[in-house]
Tab-separated table of C-alpha atoms in Angstrom:
chain	number	residue	atom	x	y	z
A	1017	UNK	CA	1.733	5.153	12.329
A	1018	UNK	CA	-0.696	2.376	11.419
A	1019	UNK	CA	-4.361	2.218	12.413
A	1020	UNK	CA	-3.470	-0.521	14.865
A	1021	UNK	CA	-0.666	1.735	16.112
A	1022	UNK	CA	-3.100	4.533	16.959
A	1023	UNK	CA	-5.225	2.024	18.870
A	1024	UNK	CA	-2.231	0.597	20.728
A	1025	UNK	CA	-0.622	3.908	21.675
A	1026	UNK	CA	-4.023	4.989	23.027
A	1027	UNK	CA	-4.064	1.891	25.269
A	1028	UNK	CA	-0.514	2.667	26.441
A	1029	UNK	CA	-1.465	6.245	27.305
A	1030	UNK	CA	-4.575	5.045	29.128
A	1031	UNK	CA	-2.691	2.543	31.299
A	1032	UNK	CA	0.282	4.893	31.817
A	1033	UNK	CA	-1.601	6.914	34.424
A	1034	UNK	CA	-3.050	3.871	36.202
A	1035	UNK	CA	-1.183	1.729	38.770
A	1036	UNK	CA	1.928	0.149	37.219
A	1037	UNK	CA	0.441	-3.340	37.194
A	1038	UNK	CA	-1.934	-2.249	34.423
A	1039	UNK	CA	0.837	-1.332	31.982
A	1040	UNK	CA	2.624	-4.549	33.032
A	1041	UNK	CA	-0.535	-6.460	32.130
A	1042	UNK	CA	-0.699	-4.612	28.813
A	1043	UNK	CA	2.885	-5.726	28.181
A	1044	UNK	CA	1.774	-9.339	28.600
A	1045	UNK	CA	-1.119	-8.719	26.225
A	1046	UNK	CA	1.167	-7.043	23.648
A	1047	UNK	CA	3.252	-10.196	23.207
A	1048	UNK	CA	0.531	-11.936	21.198
A	1049	UNK	CA	0.480	-9.293	18.439
A	1050	UNK	CA	3.425	-10.514	16.378
A	1051	UNK	CA	1.942	-9.622	12.991
A	1052	UNK	CA	0.752	-6.137	13.965
A	1053	UNK	CA	2.929	-3.069	13.676
A	1054	UNK	CA	2.545	0.223	15.516
A	1055	UNK	CA	4.837	2.060	13.096
A	1056	UNK	CA	5.393	0.851	9.530
A	1057	UNK	CA	9.066	1.279	8.569
A	1058	UNK	CA	8.619	-0.070	5.038
A	1059	UNK	CA	10.157	-3.149	3.372
A	1060	UNK	CA	8.109	-5.400	5.646
A	1061	UNK	CA	9.651	-3.940	8.815
A	1062	UNK	CA	7.549	-2.602	11.659
A	1063	UNK	CA	7.839	-1.513	15.280
A	1064	UNK	CA	5.909	-4.115	17.247
A	1065	UNK	CA	3.483	-3.391	20.115
A	1066	UNK	CA	5.702	-5.091	22.689
A	1067	UNK	CA	8.540	-2.623	22.020
A	1068	UNK	CA	6.231	0.387	22.249
A	1069	UNK	CA	4.724	-0.923	25.495
A	1070	UNK	CA	8.193	-1.523	26.932
A	1071	UNK	CA	9.109	2.077	26.074
A	1072	UNK	CA	6.095	3.364	28.031
A	1073	UNK	CA	6.981	1.036	30.900
A	1074	UNK	CA	10.544	2.393	30.990
A	1075	UNK	CA	9.310	5.998	31.046
A	1076	UNK	CA	7.022	5.122	33.948
A	1077	UNK	CA	9.435	2.993	35.997
A	1078	UNK	CA	12.919	4.540	35.493
A	1079	UNK	CA	12.127	7.736	37.500
A	1080	UNK	CA	10.925	5.503	40.350
A	1081	UNK	CA	14.129	3.454	40.202
A	1082	UNK	CA	16.254	6.611	40.328
A	1083	UNK	CA	14.705	7.777	43.591
A	1084	UNK	CA	14.457	4.296	45.051
A	1085	UNK	CA	16.759	3.776	48.036
A	1086	UNK	CA	17.577	0.149	47.185
A	1087	UNK	CA	17.502	-1.732	43.894
A	1088	UNK	CA	16.610	-5.410	44.166
A	1089	UNK	CA	18.702	-7.831	42.082
A	1090	UNK	CA	17.685	-11.361	43.023
A	1091	UNK	CA	19.254	-14.643	41.919
A	1092	UNK	CA	16.799	-15.097	39.046
A	1093	UNK	CA	17.860	-11.853	37.422
A	1094	UNK	CA	21.521	-12.796	37.903
A	1095	UNK	CA	20.918	-15.994	35.953
A	1096	UNK	CA	19.097	-14.012	33.268
A	1097	UNK	CA	22.071	-11.647	33.059
A	1098	UNK	CA	24.505	-14.559	32.643
A	1099	UNK	CA	22.234	-16.046	30.000
A	1100	UNK	CA	22.138	-12.705	28.172
A	1101	UNK	CA	25.917	-12.335	28.324
A	1102	UNK	CA	26.415	-15.875	26.987
A	1103	UNK	CA	23.888	-15.236	24.211
A	1104	UNK	CA	25.621	-12.019	23.134
A	1105	UNK	CA	28.984	-13.809	22.955
A	1106	UNK	CA	27.716	-16.664	20.791
A	1107	UNK	CA	25.710	-14.237	18.628
A	1108	UNK	CA	28.942	-12.526	17.638
A	1109	UNK	CA	31.224	-15.563	17.359
A	1110	UNK	CA	29.148	-18.492	16.038
A	1111	UNK	CA	28.305	-16.876	12.652
A	1112	UNK	CA	32.041	-16.579	12.096
A	1113	UNK	CA	32.854	-20.122	13.249
A	1114	UNK	CA	30.094	-21.722	11.146
A	1115	UNK	CA	30.252	-19.265	8.250
A	1116	UNK	CA	28.987	-20.699	4.948
A	1117	UNK	CA	26.601	-23.299	6.396
A	1118	UNK	CA	23.127	-23.117	4.827
A	1119	UNK	CA	20.480	-22.047	7.356
A	1120	UNK	CA	16.864	-20.962	7.262
A	1121	UNK	CA	16.466	-17.197	7.290
A	1122	UNK	CA	13.999	-15.431	9.557
A	1123	UNK	CA	11.728	-13.013	7.731
A	1124	UNK	CA	11.022	-14.841	4.470
A	1125	UNK	CA	8.878	-17.682	5.808
A	1126	UNK	CA	9.332	-21.442	6.113
A	1127	UNK	CA	7.900	-22.228	2.665
A	1128	UNK	CA	10.151	-19.728	0.904
A	1129	UNK	CA	13.139	-21.063	2.835
A	1130	UNK	CA	12.325	-24.586	1.665
A	1131	UNK	CA	12.162	-23.478	-1.967
A	1132	UNK	CA	15.371	-21.428	-1.781
A	1133	UNK	CA	17.224	-23.955	0.330
A	1134	UNK	CA	18.068	-21.304	2.895
A	1135	UNK	CA	21.053	-18.942	2.776
A	1136	UNK	CA	24.676	-19.164	3.849
A	1137	UNK	CA	25.243	-18.246	7.483
A	1138	UNK	CA	27.102	-14.973	7.953
A	1139	UNK	CA	27.282	-12.172	10.465
A	1140	UNK	CA	24.814	-9.396	9.613
A	1141	UNK	CA	22.926	-6.486	11.102
A	1142	UNK	CA	20.206	-8.892	12.245
A	1143	UNK	CA	22.661	-10.251	14.830
A	1144	UNK	CA	23.004	-6.759	16.298
A	1145	UNK	CA	19.235	-6.296	16.244
A	1146	UNK	CA	18.768	-9.509	18.241
A	1147	UNK	CA	21.291	-8.288	20.831
A	1148	UNK	CA	19.330	-5.033	21.170
A	1149	UNK	CA	16.043	-6.960	21.523
A	1150	UNK	CA	17.531	-9.189	24.202
A	1151	UNK	CA	18.975	-6.215	26.114
A	1152	UNK	CA	15.614	-4.425	26.068
A	1153	UNK	CA	13.787	-7.524	27.296
A	1154	UNK	CA	16.311	-8.140	30.088
A	1155	UNK	CA	15.949	-4.550	31.238
A	1156	UNK	CA	12.174	-5.011	31.158
A	1157	UNK	CA	12.524	-7.985	33.519
A	1158	UNK	CA	14.706	-5.854	35.771
A	1159	UNK	CA	12.091	-3.072	35.834
A	1160	UNK	CA	9.234	-5.476	36.530
A	1161	UNK	CA	11.219	-7.042	39.355
A	1162	UNK	CA	11.600	-3.675	41.063
A	1163	UNK	CA	8.190	-2.073	40.695
A	1164	UNK	CA	6.899	-3.626	43.916
A	1165	UNK	CA	8.475	-5.036	47.064
A	1166	UNK	CA	6.681	-8.360	46.952
A	1167	UNK	CA	3.712	-9.133	44.681
A	1168	UNK	CA	0.609	-10.073	46.621
A	1169	UNK	CA	-1.793	-12.913	45.843
A	1170	UNK	CA	-4.067	-10.282	44.332
A	1171	UNK	CA	-1.283	-9.205	41.963
A	1172	UNK	CA	-0.586	-12.790	40.895
A	1173	UNK	CA	-4.286	-13.294	40.160
A	1174	UNK	CA	-4.339	-10.033	38.194
A	1175	UNK	CA	-1.399	-11.099	36.010
A	1176	UNK	CA	-2.847	-14.591	35.582
A	1177	UNK	CA	-6.069	-13.009	34.321
A	1178	UNK	CA	-3.953	-11.012	31.858
A	1179	UNK	CA	-2.591	-14.267	30.446
A	1180	UNK	CA	-6.088	-15.741	30.216
A	1181	UNK	CA	-7.407	-12.644	28.413
A	1182	UNK	CA	-4.478	-12.874	25.970
A	1183	UNK	CA	-5.295	-16.517	25.237
A	1184	UNK	CA	-8.973	-15.725	24.687
A	1185	UNK	CA	-8.012	-12.838	22.356
A	1186	UNK	CA	-5.870	-15.181	20.234
A	1187	UNK	CA	-8.706	-17.710	20.034
A	1188	UNK	CA	-11.310	-15.098	19.132
A	1189	UNK	CA	-9.195	-13.353	16.476
A	1190	UNK	CA	-7.890	-16.664	15.103
A	1191	UNK	CA	-11.284	-18.284	14.578
A	1192	UNK	CA	-12.705	-15.001	13.280
A	1193	UNK	CA	-9.905	-14.897	10.712
A	1194	UNK	CA	-10.200	-18.595	9.752
A	1195	UNK	CA	-13.995	-18.537	9.496
A	1196	UNK	CA	-13.702	-15.506	7.237
A	1197	UNK	CA	-11.137	-17.273	5.043
A	1198	UNK	CA	-13.066	-20.506	4.673
A	1199	UNK	CA	-16.657	-19.252	4.382
A	1200	UNK	CA	-16.466	-15.633	3.246
A	1201	UNK	CA	-19.619	-14.954	5.272
A	1202	UNK	CA	-17.999	-12.404	7.564
A	1203	UNK	CA	-15.308	-9.792	7.040
A	1204	UNK	CA	-11.997	-9.974	8.889
A	1205	UNK	CA	-10.120	-6.639	9.236
A	1206	UNK	CA	-6.873	-8.091	7.916
A	1207	UNK	CA	-5.152	-4.760	7.341
A	1208	UNK	CA	-5.774	-3.807	10.977
A	1209	UNK	CA	-4.206	-6.884	12.611
A	1210	UNK	CA	-1.664	-7.722	9.900
A	1211	UNK	CA	0.394	-4.719	8.865
A	1212	UNK	CA	3.528	-6.364	7.428
A	1213	UNK	CA	3.692	-7.377	3.749
A	1214	UNK	CA	5.897	-10.326	4.712
A	1215	UNK	CA	3.328	-11.492	7.246
A	1216	UNK	CA	0.558	-11.123	4.663
A	1217	UNK	CA	2.375	-13.638	2.437
A	1218	UNK	CA	2.420	-16.188	5.266
A	1219	UNK	CA	-1.380	-16.357	5.496
A	1220	UNK	CA	-1.481	-19.237	2.984
A	1221	UNK	CA	1.025	-21.948	2.129
A	1222	UNK	CA	2.491	-22.241	-1.355
A	1223	UNK	CA	0.019	-25.051	-2.021
A	1224	UNK	CA	-2.878	-22.718	-1.301
A	1225	UNK	CA	-3.845	-24.261	2.051
A	1226	UNK	CA	-5.418	-21.695	4.327
A	1227	UNK	CA	-3.825	-21.175	7.724
A	1228	UNK	CA	-4.954	-20.060	11.157
A	1229	UNK	CA	-2.332	-17.469	12.037
A	1230	UNK	CA	-4.459	-15.438	14.471
A	1231	UNK	CA	-2.208	-12.634	15.737
A	1232	UNK	CA	1.048	-14.461	15.001
A	1233	UNK	CA	3.544	-14.189	12.170
A	1234	UNK	CA	3.432	-17.922	11.430
A	1235	UNK	CA	0.677	-20.505	11.860
A	1236	UNK	CA	3.119	-22.774	13.735
A	1237	UNK	CA	3.657	-20.009	16.312
A	1238	UNK	CA	-0.090	-19.770	16.868
A	1239	UNK	CA	-0.317	-23.559	17.255
A	1240	UNK	CA	2.547	-23.667	19.750
A	1241	UNK	CA	1.045	-20.817	21.766
A	1242	UNK	CA	-2.415	-22.385	21.896
A	1243	UNK	CA	-1.051	-25.854	22.784
A	1244	UNK	CA	1.103	-24.440	25.595
A	1245	UNK	CA	-1.796	-22.299	26.816
A	1246	UNK	CA	-4.149	-25.284	26.907
A	1247	UNK	CA	-1.815	-27.324	29.086
A	1248	UNK	CA	-0.975	-24.318	31.281
A	1249	UNK	CA	-4.663	-23.724	32.015
A	1250	UNK	CA	-5.387	-27.463	32.315
A	1251	UNK	CA	-2.707	-27.961	34.927
């Protein structure tokens, strides 16, 4: 377990015994830590905070669902289920239909993909991994949809504040990281927030230009998140 992992599991244990909305809020917060691993599996592979938080959420919610007299499955979750089923089908069949086409490969970075020209599309274990990820996330939505009868205005405000705190955390960590890179006047705990060797290599472009990755795997992800967050808060 990484140093960040010890910190994150401690947060999960702390919120586990509080009302469920706190671990749900922690789940929102966990989504921003895309370059941090709780458990280092080697070869650049890690178990991310969002998966660990979902595991704690499942342990907390599943016993409640078992004893619950009625499970709520609304129309939104039905559409999510159809989307998931469609995604699983194309995940298995499209790599076979378009086999041999050069595509960019997730995990080696945009710059490296440009240099290598991508790789030929083929079915691999990563397709199965994506199906597992999707299934876990759909079940998370199902659990969150059943933890309360109807969220109150207070709950909505609580979750909105969770989003705002997540945005502020990305801004703080991002500018702390970038200021450290460009000036060298302060120290940024890189090994704490960035635990993957592959993610470490994405901190600068091949031309040596320094990036603002914040808590994200790629600088473009951080930019997209911050742009979307700005307009969400503005509106």
